[in-house]
mmCIF file with all atom_site columns, C-alpha atoms in Angstrom:
data_model
loop_
_atom_site.group_PDB
_atom_site.id
_atom_site.type_symbol
_atom_site.label_atom_id
_atom_site.label_alt_id
_atom_site.label_comp_id
_atom_site.label_asym_id
_atom_site.label_entity_id
_atom_site.label_seq_id
_atom_site.pdbx_PDB_ins_code
_atom_site.Cartn_x
_atom_site.Cartn_y
_atom_site.Cartn_z
_atom_site.occupancy
_atom_site.B_iso_or_equiv
_atom_site.pdbx_formal_charge
_atom_site.auth_seq_id
_atom_site.auth_comp_id
_atom_site.auth_asym_id
_atom_site.auth_atom_id
_atom_site.pdbx_PDB_model_num
ATOM 1   C CA . MET A 1 1   ? -5.222  9.480  12.328  1.00 53.00 ? 288 MET A CA 1
ATOM 2   C CA . VAL A 1 2   ? -2.820  12.310 12.998  1.00 55.00 ? 289 VAL A CA 1
ATOM 3   C CA . ASP A 1 3   ? -4.589  15.545 13.938  1.00 74.00 ? 290 ASP A CA 1
ATOM 4   C CA . ILE A 1 4   ? -2.954  17.845 11.401  1.00 76.00 ? 291 ILE A CA 1
ATOM 5   C CA . LYS A 1 5   ? -5.427  20.668 12.112  1.00 76.00 ? 292 LYS A CA 1
ATOM 6   C CA . SER A 1 6   ? -4.379  20.708 15.751  1.00 83.00 ? 293 SER A CA 1
ATOM 7   C CA . LYS A 1 7   ? -0.707  20.807 14.790  1.00 84.00 ? 294 LYS A CA 1
ATOM 8   C CA . LEU A 1 8   ? -1.304  23.641 12.332  1.00 79.00 ? 295 LEU A CA 1
ATOM 9   C CA . ARG A 1 9   ? -3.359  25.673 14.839  1.00 85.00 ? 296 ARG A CA 1
ATOM 10  C CA . THR A 1 10  ? -0.632  25.392 17.476  1.00 89.00 ? 297 THR A CA 1
ATOM 11  C CA . ASN A 1 11  ? 2.286   25.983 15.087  1.00 90.00 ? 298 ASN A CA 1
ATOM 12  C CA . LYS A 1 12  ? 3.635   22.474 15.646  1.00 90.00 ? 299 LYS A CA 1
ATOM 13  C CA . ALA A 1 13  ? 5.613   20.917 12.838  1.00 91.00 ? 300 ALA A CA 1
ATOM 14  C CA . SER A 1 14  ? 4.086   18.129 10.799  1.00 91.00 ? 301 SER A CA 1
ATOM 15  C CA . ILE A 1 15  ? 6.403   15.738 9.042   1.00 94.00 ? 302 ILE A CA 1
ATOM 16  C CA . GLY A 1 16  ? 5.737   14.145 5.691   1.00 96.00 ? 303 GLY A CA 1
ATOM 17  C CA . SER A 1 17  ? 7.311   12.827 2.553   1.00 98.00 ? 304 SER A CA 1
ATOM 18  C CA . TRP A 1 18  ? 6.706   12.369 -1.151  1.00 98.00 ? 305 TRP A CA 1
ATOM 19  C CA . ILE A 1 19  ? 5.893   9.244  -3.098  1.00 98.00 ? 306 ILE A CA 1
ATOM 20  C CA . THR A 1 20  ? 7.030   9.067  -6.727  1.00 97.00 ? 307 THR A CA 1
ATOM 21  C CA . PHE A 1 21  ? 6.669   5.322  -7.248  1.00 96.00 ? 308 PHE A CA 1
ATOM 22  C CA . GLY A 1 22  ? 3.295   3.718  -7.885  1.00 96.00 ? 309 GLY A CA 1
ATOM 23  C CA . ASP A 1 23  ? 3.989   0.723  -5.678  1.00 97.00 ? 310 ASP A CA 1
ATOM 24  C CA . THR A 1 24  ? 1.479   0.159  -2.863  1.00 97.00 ? 311 THR A CA 1
ATOM 25  C CA . GLY A 1 25  ? 4.138   -1.721 -0.875  1.00 97.00 ? 312 GLY A CA 1
ATOM 26  C CA . ILE A 1 26  ? 6.315   1.390  -0.777  1.00 96.00 ? 313 ILE A CA 1
ATOM 27  C CA . ALA A 1 27  ? 3.307   3.483  0.275   1.00 97.00 ? 314 ALA A CA 1
ATOM 28  C CA . GLU A 1 28  ? 2.539   1.007  3.059   1.00 97.00 ? 315 GLU A CA 1
ATOM 29  C CA . ILE A 1 29  ? 6.123   1.076  4.336   1.00 97.00 ? 316 ILE A CA 1
ATOM 30  C CA . MET A 1 30  ? 6.256   4.876  4.244   1.00 97.00 ? 317 MET A CA 1
ATOM 31  C CA . ALA A 1 31  ? 2.839   5.199  5.905   1.00 96.00 ? 318 ALA A CA 1
ATOM 32  C CA . GLY A 1 32  ? 4.096   3.003  8.721   1.00 96.00 ? 319 GLY A CA 1
ATOM 33  C CA . ALA A 1 33  ? 7.243   5.069  9.195   1.00 96.00 ? 320 ALA A CA 1
ATOM 34  C CA . GLY A 1 34  ? 5.594   7.691  11.402  1.00 93.00 ? 321 GLY A CA 1
ATOM 35  C CA . PHE A 1 35  ? 4.867   10.453 8.888   1.00 95.00 ? 322 PHE A CA 1
ATOM 36  C CA . ASP A 1 36  ? 1.890   12.772 9.450   1.00 94.00 ? 323 ASP A CA 1
ATOM 37  C CA . TRP A 1 37  ? 1.198   13.051 5.726   1.00 96.00 ? 324 TRP A CA 1
ATOM 38  C CA . LEU A 1 38  ? 2.374   11.627 2.417   1.00 98.00 ? 325 LEU A CA 1
ATOM 39  C CA . THR A 1 39  ? 2.131   13.351 -0.941  1.00 98.00 ? 326 THR A CA 1
ATOM 40  C CA . ILE A 1 40  ? 1.648   11.339 -4.100  1.00 98.00 ? 327 ILE A CA 1
ATOM 41  C CA . ASP A 1 41  ? 3.526   13.235 -6.806  1.00 98.00 ? 328 ASP A CA 1
ATOM 42  C CA . MET A 1 42  ? 1.595   13.095 -10.066 1.00 98.00 ? 329 MET A CA 1
ATOM 43  C CA . GLU A 1 43  ? 3.536   16.007 -11.547 1.00 97.00 ? 330 GLU A CA 1
ATOM 44  C CA . HIS A 1 44  ? 6.988   14.448 -11.662 1.00 96.00 ? 331 HIS A CA 1
ATOM 45  C CA . SER A 1 45  ? 6.163   10.756 -11.919 1.00 96.00 ? 332 SER A CA 1
ATOM 46  C CA . ALA A 1 46  ? 4.304   8.267  -14.078 1.00 96.00 ? 333 ALA A CA 1
ATOM 47  C CA . ILE A 1 47  ? 1.648   7.677  -11.412 1.00 98.00 ? 334 ILE A CA 1
ATOM 48  C CA . THR A 1 48  ? -1.821  7.539  -12.994 1.00 97.00 ? 335 THR A CA 1
ATOM 49  C CA . ILE A 1 49  ? -5.041  8.584  -11.280 1.00 97.00 ? 336 ILE A CA 1
ATOM 50  C CA . GLU A 1 50  ? -5.985  4.913  -10.879 1.00 98.00 ? 337 GLU A CA 1
ATOM 51  C CA . LYS A 1 51  ? -2.669  4.142  -9.172  1.00 98.00 ? 338 LYS A CA 1
ATOM 52  C CA . ALA A 1 52  ? -2.971  7.309  -7.084  1.00 98.00 ? 339 ALA A CA 1
ATOM 53  C CA . GLN A 1 53  ? -6.342  6.079  -5.802  1.00 98.00 ? 340 GLN A CA 1
ATOM 54  C CA . GLU A 1 54  ? -4.762  2.779  -4.703  1.00 98.00 ? 341 GLU A CA 1
ATOM 55  C CA . LEU A 1 55  ? -1.946  4.648  -2.954  1.00 98.00 ? 342 LEU A CA 1
ATOM 56  C CA . ILE A 1 56  ? -4.429  6.990  -1.259  1.00 98.00 ? 343 ILE A CA 1
ATOM 57  C CA . GLN A 1 57  ? -6.336  4.004  0.114   1.00 98.00 ? 344 GLN A CA 1
ATOM 58  C CA . VAL A 1 58  ? -3.164  2.406  1.531   1.00 98.00 ? 345 VAL A CA 1
ATOM 59  C CA . ILE A 1 59  ? -2.026  5.694  3.076   1.00 98.00 ? 346 ILE A CA 1
ATOM 60  C CA . GLU A 1 60  ? -5.424  6.503  4.588   1.00 96.00 ? 347 GLU A CA 1
ATOM 61  C CA . LEU A 1 61  ? -5.892  3.009  6.026   1.00 96.00 ? 348 LEU A CA 1
ATOM 62  C CA . SER A 1 62  ? -2.555  3.474  7.794   1.00 95.00 ? 349 SER A CA 1
ATOM 63  C CA . GLY A 1 63  ? -3.845  6.604  9.541   1.00 93.00 ? 350 GLY A CA 1
ATOM 64  C CA . VAL A 1 64  ? -1.719  9.033  7.538   1.00 95.00 ? 351 VAL A CA 1
ATOM 65  C CA . VAL A 1 65  ? -3.070  12.048 5.628   1.00 95.00 ? 352 VAL A CA 1
ATOM 66  C CA . PRO A 1 66  ? -2.944  11.428 1.849   1.00 97.00 ? 353 PRO A CA 1
ATOM 67  C CA . LEU A 1 67  ? -2.201  14.432 -0.373  1.00 98.00 ? 354 LEU A CA 1
ATOM 68  C CA . VAL A 1 68  ? -1.724  14.591 -4.148  1.00 98.00 ? 355 VAL A CA 1
ATOM 69  C CA . ARG A 1 69  ? 0.468   16.937 -6.139  1.00 98.00 ? 356 ARG A CA 1
ATOM 70  C CA . VAL A 1 70  ? -1.334  17.426 -9.425  1.00 98.00 ? 357 VAL A CA 1
ATOM 71  C CA . GLY A 1 71  ? 0.454   18.217 -12.666 1.00 97.00 ? 358 GLY A CA 1
ATOM 72  C CA . ASP A 1 72  ? -1.157  21.571 -13.355 1.00 97.00 ? 359 ASP A CA 1
ATOM 73  C CA . ASN A 1 73  ? -3.614  24.131 -11.998 1.00 97.00 ? 360 ASN A CA 1
ATOM 74  C CA . ASP A 1 74  ? -6.363  22.402 -13.941 1.00 97.00 ? 361 ASP A CA 1
ATOM 75  C CA . PRO A 1 75  ? -9.777  22.021 -12.281 1.00 96.00 ? 362 PRO A CA 1
ATOM 76  C CA . ALA A 1 76  ? -10.291 18.637 -13.973 1.00 96.00 ? 363 ALA A CA 1
ATOM 77  C CA . LEU A 1 77  ? -7.023  17.261 -12.527 1.00 97.00 ? 364 LEU A CA 1
ATOM 78  C CA . ILE A 1 78  ? -7.723  18.716 -9.101  1.00 98.00 ? 365 ILE A CA 1
ATOM 79  C CA . LYS A 1 79  ? -11.279 17.335 -9.006  1.00 96.00 ? 366 LYS A CA 1
ATOM 80  C CA . ARG A 1 80  ? -10.095 13.861 -10.041 1.00 97.00 ? 367 ARG A CA 1
ATOM 81  C CA . ALA A 1 81  ? -7.463  13.808 -7.297  1.00 98.00 ? 368 ALA A CA 1
ATOM 82  C CA . MET A 1 82  ? -10.032 14.864 -4.713  1.00 97.00 ? 369 MET A CA 1
ATOM 83  C CA . ASP A 1 83  ? -12.565 12.334 -6.030  1.00 96.00 ? 370 ASP A CA 1
ATOM 84  C CA . ALA A 1 84  ? -9.889  9.631  -5.735  1.00 97.00 ? 371 ALA A CA 1
ATOM 85  C CA . GLY A 1 85  ? -9.828  10.330 -1.990  1.00 97.00 ? 372 GLY A CA 1
ATOM 86  C CA . ALA A 1 86  ? -7.039  12.864 -1.486  1.00 98.00 ? 373 ALA A CA 1
ATOM 87  C CA . TYR A 1 87  ? -7.479  14.992 1.616   1.00 96.00 ? 374 TYR A CA 1
ATOM 88  C CA . GLY A 1 88  ? -5.950  17.895 -0.267  1.00 96.00 ? 375 GLY A CA 1
ATOM 89  C CA . VAL A 1 89  ? -3.884  18.830 -3.283  1.00 98.00 ? 376 VAL A CA 1
ATOM 90  C CA . ILE A 1 90  ? -0.627  20.609 -3.911  1.00 98.00 ? 377 ILE A CA 1
ATOM 91  C CA . VAL A 1 91  ? -0.924  22.710 -7.043  1.00 98.00 ? 378 VAL A CA 1
ATOM 92  C CA . PRO A 1 92  ? 2.212   23.781 -8.931  1.00 97.00 ? 379 PRO A CA 1
ATOM 93  C CA . MET A 1 93  ? 2.834   27.137 -10.520 1.00 93.00 ? 380 MET A CA 1
ATOM 94  C CA . VAL A 1 94  ? 0.421   29.210 -8.440  1.00 97.00 ? 381 VAL A CA 1
ATOM 95  C CA . ASN A 1 95  ? 1.866   32.627 -9.165  1.00 97.00 ? 382 ASN A CA 1
ATOM 96  C CA . SER A 1 96  ? -1.042  34.990 -8.692  1.00 98.00 ? 383 SER A CA 1
ATOM 97  C CA . ARG A 1 97  ? -4.186  35.542 -6.687  1.00 98.00 ? 384 ARG A CA 1
ATOM 98  C CA . GLU A 1 98  ? -6.212  34.360 -9.679  1.00 97.00 ? 385 GLU A CA 1
ATOM 99  C CA . ASP A 1 99  ? -4.214  31.112 -9.823  1.00 97.00 ? 386 ASP A CA 1
ATOM 100 C CA . ALA A 1 100 ? -4.893  30.511 -6.131  1.00 98.00 ? 387 ALA A CA 1
ATOM 101 C CA . VAL A 1 101 ? -8.594  31.282 -6.464  1.00 97.00 ? 388 VAL A CA 1
ATOM 102 C CA . ARG A 1 102 ? -8.895  28.850 -9.391  1.00 97.00 ? 389 ARG A CA 1
ATOM 103 C CA . ALA A 1 103 ? -7.166  26.059 -7.453  1.00 97.00 ? 390 ALA A CA 1
ATOM 104 C CA . VAL A 1 104 ? -9.215  26.553 -4.280  1.00 97.00 ? 391 VAL A CA 1
ATOM 105 C CA . SER A 1 105 ? -12.436 26.776 -6.279  1.00 97.00 ? 392 SER A CA 1
ATOM 106 C CA . ALA A 1 106 ? -11.760 23.363 -7.837  1.00 97.00 ? 393 ALA A CA 1
ATOM 107 C CA . VAL A 1 107 ? -11.399 21.776 -4.370  1.00 97.00 ? 394 VAL A CA 1
ATOM 108 C CA . LYS A 1 108 ? -14.551 23.221 -2.795  1.00 96.00 ? 395 LYS A CA 1
ATOM 109 C CA . TYR A 1 109 ? -18.176 22.369 -3.495  1.00 94.00 ? 396 TYR A CA 1
ATOM 110 C CA . PRO A 1 110 ? -20.726 25.061 -4.419  1.00 94.00 ? 397 PRO A CA 1
ATOM 111 C CA . PRO A 1 111 ? -21.518 27.649 -3.317  1.00 94.00 ? 398 PRO A CA 1
ATOM 112 C CA . LEU A 1 112 ? -17.873 28.161 -2.251  1.00 93.00 ? 399 LEU A CA 1
ATOM 113 C CA . GLY A 1 113 ? -16.345 26.470 -5.290  1.00 94.00 ? 400 GLY A CA 1
ATOM 114 C CA . THR A 1 114 ? -16.933 24.641 -8.567  1.00 93.00 ? 401 THR A CA 1
ATOM 115 C CA . ARG A 1 115 ? -16.258 21.019 -7.604  1.00 91.00 ? 402 ARG A CA 1
ATOM 116 C CA . GLY A 1 116 ? -19.045 18.796 -8.893  1.00 84.00 ? 403 GLY A CA 1
ATOM 117 C CA . VAL A 1 117 ? -21.008 16.275 -6.875  1.00 78.00 ? 404 VAL A CA 1
#
């Protein structure tokens, strides 16, 4: 698996792409193309949470970091993406400190956040 944390700490670029089709074959091809991470776009596609989970599994098994772009800054959507196996989420329309706090809280477990076990 690519060591994204190391790249981020040393200001090295990480390269990724977006997946907007719910086809595991496409995810497998893209995961084998040398990307560090792939984002499954659930905001601007018809990808369901069930399909996202399948894509996450394919991406992760290929040694690539799976991320999910959720459709809204909604704790329920964020928690479902994380529970499906995403390593992280991209949350649209974060326009204030409060928006950011709400998104981060949904990703983290208590006592740092509100994500359920």
